[in-house]
mmCIF file of C-alpha atoms in Angstrom:
data_model
loop_
_atom_site.group_PDB
_atom_site.id
_atom_site.type_symbol
_atom_site.label_atom_id
_atom_site.label_comp_id
_atom_site.label_asym_id
_atom_site.label_seq_id
_atom_site.Cartn_x
_atom_site.Cartn_y
_atom_site.Cartn_z
ATOM 1 C CA VAL A 1 -11.995 -20.925 -38.113
ATOM 2 C CA MET A 2 -10.773 -24.376 -39.288
ATOM 3 C CA GLY A 3 -13.558 -24.745 -41.846
ATOM 4 C CA LYS A 4 -16.158 -27.241 -42.343
ATOM 5 C CA ILE A 5 -15.075 -30.872 -42.332
ATOM 6 C CA THR A 6 -16.317 -32.907 -45.301
ATOM 7 C CA VAL A 7 -15.826 -36.626 -45.803
ATOM 8 C CA GLU A 8 -15.924 -38.099 -49.198
ATOM 9 C CA THR A 9 -16.628 -41.873 -49.600
ATOM 10 C CA CYS A 10 -16.424 -44.261 -52.417
ATOM 11 C CA GLU A 11 -17.726 -47.855 -52.733
ATOM 12 C CA ILE A 12 -15.174 -50.533 -53.508
ATOM 13 C CA GLU A 13 -16.503 -54.043 -53.639
ATOM 14 C CA GLY A 14 -19.227 -53.152 -51.035
ATOM 15 C CA LEU A 15 -16.877 -51.537 -48.682
ATOM 16 C CA LYS A 16 -17.266 -47.942 -47.786
ATOM 17 C CA ILE A 17 -13.893 -46.092 -47.238
ATOM 18 C CA ILE A 18 -12.843 -42.640 -46.766
ATOM 19 C CA HIS A 19 -11.399 -40.964 -49.793
ATOM 20 C CA PRO A 20 -7.614 -39.881 -49.188
ATOM 21 C CA GLU A 21 -8.176 -36.493 -50.774
ATOM 22 C CA SER A 22 -10.859 -35.523 -48.195
ATOM 23 C CA ILE A 23 -8.252 -35.471 -45.496
ATOM 24 C CA THR A 24 -7.266 -31.814 -45.076
ATOM 25 C CA TYR A 25 -4.156 -30.429 -43.570
ATOM 26 C CA SER A 26 -6.428 -28.075 -41.385
ATOM 27 C CA ASN A 27 -7.606 -31.223 -39.678
ATOM 28 C CA ILE A 28 -4.149 -32.493 -39.301
ATOM 29 C CA ALA A 29 -2.978 -29.181 -37.817
ATOM 30 C CA LEU A 30 -5.819 -29.418 -35.290
ATOM 31 C CA ILE A 31 -4.826 -32.777 -34.254
ATOM 32 C CA VAL A 32 -1.151 -31.798 -34.004
ATOM 33 C CA LEU A 33 -2.011 -28.783 -31.787
ATOM 34 C CA MET A 34 -4.163 -31.056 -29.526
ATOM 35 C CA CYS A 35 -1.049 -33.278 -29.196
ATOM 36 C CA VAL A 36 1.263 -30.565 -28.615
ATOM 37 C CA GLY A 37 -1.081 -29.191 -25.809
ATOM 38 C CA TRP A 38 -1.206 -32.552 -24.280
ATOM 39 C CA PHE A 39 2.484 -32.984 -24.320
ATOM 40 C CA SER A 40 2.964 -29.602 -22.673
ATOM 41 C CA GLY A 41 0.488 -30.281 -20.051
ATOM 42 C CA CYS A 42 2.432 -33.439 -19.186
ATOM 43 C CA LEU A 43 5.700 -31.705 -19.013
ATOM 44 C CA ASN A 44 4.312 -28.853 -16.955
ATOM 45 C CA TYR A 45 2.676 -31.429 -14.520
ATOM 46 C CA LEU A 46 5.839 -33.350 -14.331
ATOM 47 C CA PHE A 47 8.270 -30.474 -13.600
ATOM 48 C CA SER A 48 5.873 -28.464 -11.309
ATOM 49 C CA GLN A 49 5.497 -31.060 -8.781
ATOM 50 C CA GLY A 50 8.955 -30.423 -7.021
ATOM 51 C CA SER A 51 9.298 -32.214 -3.795
ATOM 52 C CA ILE A 52 6.529 -34.673 -4.445
ATOM 53 C CA MET A 53 8.092 -35.946 -7.622
ATOM 54 C CA THR A 54 11.487 -35.970 -6.010
ATOM 55 C CA LYS A 55 10.130 -38.318 -3.277
ATOM 56 C CA MET A 56 8.356 -40.638 -5.903
ATOM 57 C CA VAL A 57 10.802 -40.939 -8.746
ATOM 58 C CA THR A 58 14.513 -40.502 -9.294
ATOM 59 C CA ASP A 59 16.095 -38.070 -11.959
ATOM 60 C CA SER A 60 16.748 -41.086 -14.170
ATOM 61 C CA VAL A 61 13.119 -42.154 -14.209
ATOM 62 C CA ARG A 62 12.007 -38.604 -14.815
ATOM 63 C CA LYS A 63 14.305 -38.261 -17.732
ATOM 64 C CA ASN A 64 13.328 -41.531 -19.178
ATOM 65 C CA TYR A 65 9.675 -40.574 -18.874
ATOM 66 C CA VAL A 66 10.198 -37.200 -20.756
ATOM 67 C CA LEU A 67 12.199 -38.954 -23.544
ATOM 68 C CA ASN A 68 9.871 -41.729 -23.970
ATOM 69 C CA THR A 69 6.935 -39.101 -24.133
ATOM 70 C CA ILE A 70 8.759 -37.089 -26.811
ATOM 71 C CA LEU A 71 9.290 -40.253 -28.872
ATOM 72 C CA GLN A 72 5.614 -41.372 -28.554
ATOM 73 C CA VAL A 73 4.364 -37.835 -29.579
ATOM 74 C CA VAL A 74 6.646 -37.795 -32.642
ATOM 75 C CA LEU A 75 5.462 -41.427 -33.550
ATOM 76 C CA ILE A 76 1.869 -40.064 -33.509
ATOM 77 C CA ILE A 77 2.434 -36.829 -35.451
ATOM 78 C CA ILE A 78 4.645 -38.089 -38.243
ATOM 79 C CA PRO A 79 2.092 -40.710 -39.677
ATOM 80 C CA MET A 80 -0.544 -38.025 -39.585
ATOM 81 C CA ILE A 81 1.536 -35.890 -41.754
ATOM 82 C CA THR A 82 2.783 -38.504 -44.166
ATOM 83 C CA THR A 83 -0.358 -40.878 -44.593
ATOM 84 C CA PRO A 84 -2.417 -38.396 -46.435
ATOM 85 C CA TYR A 85 0.217 -37.540 -48.885
ATOM 86 C CA VAL A 86 1.561 -41.013 -49.495
ATOM 87 C CA SER A 87 -2.210 -42.116 -50.033
ATOM 88 C CA ARG A 88 -2.794 -39.516 -52.606
ATOM 89 C CA MET A 89 0.469 -40.266 -54.348
ATOM 90 C CA LEU A 90 0.348 -44.016 -54.423
ATOM 91 C CA GLY A 91 -3.518 -44.386 -54.933
ATOM 92 C CA VAL A 92 -5.940 -46.859 -53.279
ATOM 93 C CA ASP A 93 -4.638 -49.955 -55.271
ATOM 94 C CA ASN A 94 -1.037 -49.577 -54.293
ATOM 95 C CA VAL A 95 -1.615 -48.612 -50.718
ATOM 96 C CA GLY A 96 -3.690 -51.725 -50.449
ATOM 97 C CA ARG A 97 -0.946 -53.869 -51.799
ATOM 98 C CA TYR A 98 1.680 -52.373 -49.436
ATOM 99 C CA SER A 99 -0.671 -52.747 -46.483
ATOM 100 C CA TYR A 100 -1.301 -56.413 -47.346
ATOM 101 C CA SER A 101 2.277 -57.109 -47.621
ATOM 102 C CA VAL A 102 3.320 -55.483 -44.427
ATOM 103 C CA ALA A 103 0.457 -57.284 -42.622
ATOM 104 C CA MET A 104 1.778 -60.704 -43.866
ATOM 105 C CA VAL A 105 5.284 -60.029 -43.036
ATOM 106 C CA THR A 106 4.304 -58.923 -39.480
ATOM 107 C CA TYR A 107 3.304 -62.542 -38.716
ATOM 108 C CA PHE A 108 6.912 -63.707 -39.536
ATOM 109 C CA VAL A 109 8.294 -60.649 -37.508
ATOM 110 C CA LEU A 110 6.483 -61.942 -34.394
ATOM 111 C CA VAL A 111 7.995 -65.422 -34.943
ATOM 112 C CA ALA A 112 11.434 -63.791 -35.306
ATOM 113 C CA THR A 113 10.966 -61.704 -32.132
ATOM 114 C CA LEU A 114 9.434 -64.565 -30.117
ATOM 115 C CA GLY A 115 8.983 -62.399 -27.019
ATOM 116 C CA THR A 116 12.749 -61.732 -26.742
ATOM 117 C CA SER A 117 12.241 -58.005 -26.435
ATOM 118 C CA SER A 118 10.666 -57.918 -23.069
ATOM 119 C CA TYR A 119 12.654 -61.035 -22.025
ATOM 120 C CA GLY A 120 15.951 -59.496 -22.932
ATOM 121 C CA GLN A 121 14.963 -56.189 -21.468
ATOM 122 C CA ARG A 122 14.255 -57.864 -18.139
ATOM 123 C CA LYS A 123 17.330 -60.153 -18.145
ATOM 124 C CA ILE A 124 19.663 -57.096 -18.979
ATOM 125 C CA ALA A 125 18.030 -55.096 -16.224
ATOM 126 C CA TYR A 126 18.811 -57.798 -13.676
ATOM 127 C CA VAL A 127 22.510 -58.000 -14.348
ATOM 128 C CA ARG A 128 23.323 -54.407 -15.569
ATOM 129 C CA ASP A 129 25.653 -53.829 -12.583
ATOM 130 C CA ASN A 130 27.670 -57.081 -13.393
ATOM 131 C CA MET A 131 29.598 -56.537 -16.604
ATOM 132 C CA ASP A 132 30.452 -60.226 -17.046
ATOM 133 C CA LYS A 133 26.909 -61.365 -16.586
ATOM 134 C CA LEU A 134 25.721 -58.408 -18.645
ATOM 135 C CA SER A 135 27.914 -59.435 -21.585
ATOM 136 C CA GLN A 136 26.813 -63.101 -21.299
ATOM 137 C CA GLU A 137 23.116 -62.195 -21.225
ATOM 138 C CA PHE A 138 23.448 -59.901 -24.259
ATOM 139 C CA TRP A 139 25.056 -62.356 -26.469
ATOM 140 C CA ASN A 140 22.608 -65.179 -25.426
ATOM 141 C CA VAL A 141 19.624 -63.003 -26.321
ATOM 142 C CA PHE A 142 21.282 -61.516 -29.485
ATOM 143 C CA LEU A 143 22.260 -64.828 -30.890
ATOM 144 C CA PHE A 144 18.869 -66.317 -30.194
ATOM 145 C CA ARG A 145 17.301 -63.420 -32.106
ATOM 146 C CA ILE A 146 19.578 -64.052 -35.070
ATOM 147 C CA THR A 147 18.644 -67.709 -35.074
ATOM 148 C CA THR A 148 14.842 -67.022 -34.912
ATOM 149 C CA SER A 149 15.170 -64.190 -37.496
ATOM 150 C CA PHE A 150 16.948 -66.545 -39.852
ATOM 151 C CA LEU A 151 14.346 -69.303 -39.407
ATOM 152 C CA ALA A 152 11.503 -66.693 -39.807
ATOM 153 C CA LEU A 153 13.106 -65.482 -43.049
ATOM 154 C CA ILE A 154 13.309 -69.048 -44.370
ATOM 155 C CA PHE A 155 9.605 -69.525 -43.625
ATOM 156 C CA TYR A 156 8.795 -66.212 -45.379
ATOM 157 C CA ILE A 157 10.628 -67.171 -48.487
ATOM 158 C CA PHE A 158 8.869 -70.471 -48.557
ATOM 159 C CA TYR A 159 5.519 -68.722 -48.211
ATOM 160 C CA LEU A 160 6.405 -66.386 -51.085
ATOM 161 C CA PHE A 161 7.191 -69.461 -53.329
ATOM 162 C CA ILE A 162 4.027 -71.424 -52.395
ATOM 163 C CA SER A 163 1.785 -68.371 -52.729
ATOM 164 C CA ASN A 164 3.462 -67.213 -56.052
ATOM 165 C CA SER A 165 4.114 -63.762 -54.435
ATOM 166 C CA ILE A 166 7.649 -63.046 -55.209
ATOM 167 C CA ASN A 167 7.992 -59.496 -56.280
ATOM 168 C CA ALA A 168 9.993 -56.421 -55.293
ATOM 169 C CA LEU A 169 7.553 -55.164 -52.734
ATOM 170 C CA ASN A 170 7.539 -58.461 -50.606
ATOM 171 C CA ILE A 171 11.284 -58.651 -50.930
ATOM 172 C CA ILE A 172 11.667 -55.215 -49.596
ATOM 173 C CA VAL A 173 9.337 -55.649 -46.649
ATOM 174 C CA SER A 174 11.232 -58.766 -45.689
ATOM 175 C CA LEU A 175 13.905 -56.461 -44.330
ATOM 176 C CA ASN A 176 11.640 -56.098 -41.379
ATOM 177 C CA ILE A 177 12.596 -59.604 -40.341
ATOM 178 C CA ILE A 178 16.182 -59.133 -40.896
ATOM 179 C CA ASN A 179 15.986 -55.924 -38.638
ATOM 180 C CA VAL A 180 14.766 -58.119 -35.745
ATOM 181 C CA ALA A 181 18.111 -59.723 -35.611
ATOM 182 C CA PHE A 182 20.115 -56.518 -35.254
ATOM 183 C CA ASP A 183 17.904 -54.429 -33.267
ATOM 184 C CA THR A 184 19.288 -53.988 -29.745
ATOM 185 C CA THR A 185 16.681 -51.632 -28.362
ATOM 186 C CA TRP A 186 15.905 -54.183 -25.822
ATOM 187 C CA PHE A 187 19.496 -53.755 -24.341
ATOM 188 C CA PHE A 188 19.402 -49.990 -24.163
ATOM 189 C CA GLN A 189 16.043 -50.220 -22.384
ATOM 190 C CA GLY A 190 17.421 -52.780 -20.050
ATOM 191 C CA ILE A 191 20.274 -50.594 -18.927
ATOM 192 C CA GLU A 192 17.972 -47.611 -18.957
ATOM 193 C CA ASN A 193 19.717 -45.778 -21.595
ATOM 194 C CA PHE A 194 16.629 -44.208 -23.343
ATOM 195 C CA ARG A 195 18.628 -41.386 -24.805
ATOM 196 C CA SER A 196 20.148 -43.765 -27.334
ATOM 197 C CA VAL A 197 16.842 -45.278 -28.192
ATOM 198 C CA VAL A 198 14.988 -42.057 -28.605
ATOM 199 C CA SER A 199 17.828 -40.337 -30.599
ATOM 200 C CA ARG A 200 18.055 -43.205 -32.935
ATOM 201 C CA ASN A 201 14.374 -43.452 -33.465
ATOM 202 C CA LEU A 202 13.996 -39.723 -33.953
ATOM 203 C CA PHE A 203 16.728 -39.566 -36.466
ATOM 204 C CA ILE A 204 15.243 -42.473 -38.500
ATOM 205 C CA LYS A 205 11.704 -40.962 -38.362
ATOM 206 C CA LEU A 206 12.919 -37.496 -39.375
ATOM 207 C CA LEU A 207 14.970 -38.991 -42.091
ATOM 208 C CA ASN A 208 11.997 -40.990 -43.353
ATOM 209 C CA LEU A 209 10.016 -37.858 -43.381
ATOM 210 C CA PHE A 210 12.375 -35.931 -45.383
ATOM 211 C CA THR A 211 12.769 -38.789 -47.972
ATOM 212 C CA ILE A 212 8.978 -38.904 -48.405
ATOM 213 C CA PHE A 213 8.655 -35.274 -49.236
#
């Protein structure tokens, strides 16, 4: 029903890659249906357990699980929709330049983060019932992330100078480093407010999908 799947390949400097135009939307639809089926099965299992789930988890944990599952499914489906289109529009060379720039800036994002996402989430979870300590821990982690992000940005700019790679693309992707400083997802995860995290991420992803098309 879905048709025969064909894969076109091309040789670029000895590397065999899949041609973007060989990715069909029928294949994407099949994968999306599989994800939706898996998601529906998870929800059915979660809400059909009744008293067993009541004993094992609280309503808060159940809600957080559902919200996090929805977010993860969306994060899987959207790239499968946008990647073939973006690859076809930009071409192999431009996709390669973008991927390289993102890969390089990711190293500096790791320096800016420096493990504070899990650390901040854990510290906030410990003191979430004490407003004074909660405020203190928040500002400690937040100011530390601003400091590490500033240092990582300085290192990245220095890298661009010594590698003679200053261009519009690299400047744009450097916003990922700045984003680390102002990203407070760890705080909302620490206080178990997944609704805010999921709502924000869904809004950004859907806005991104809308602007691409």
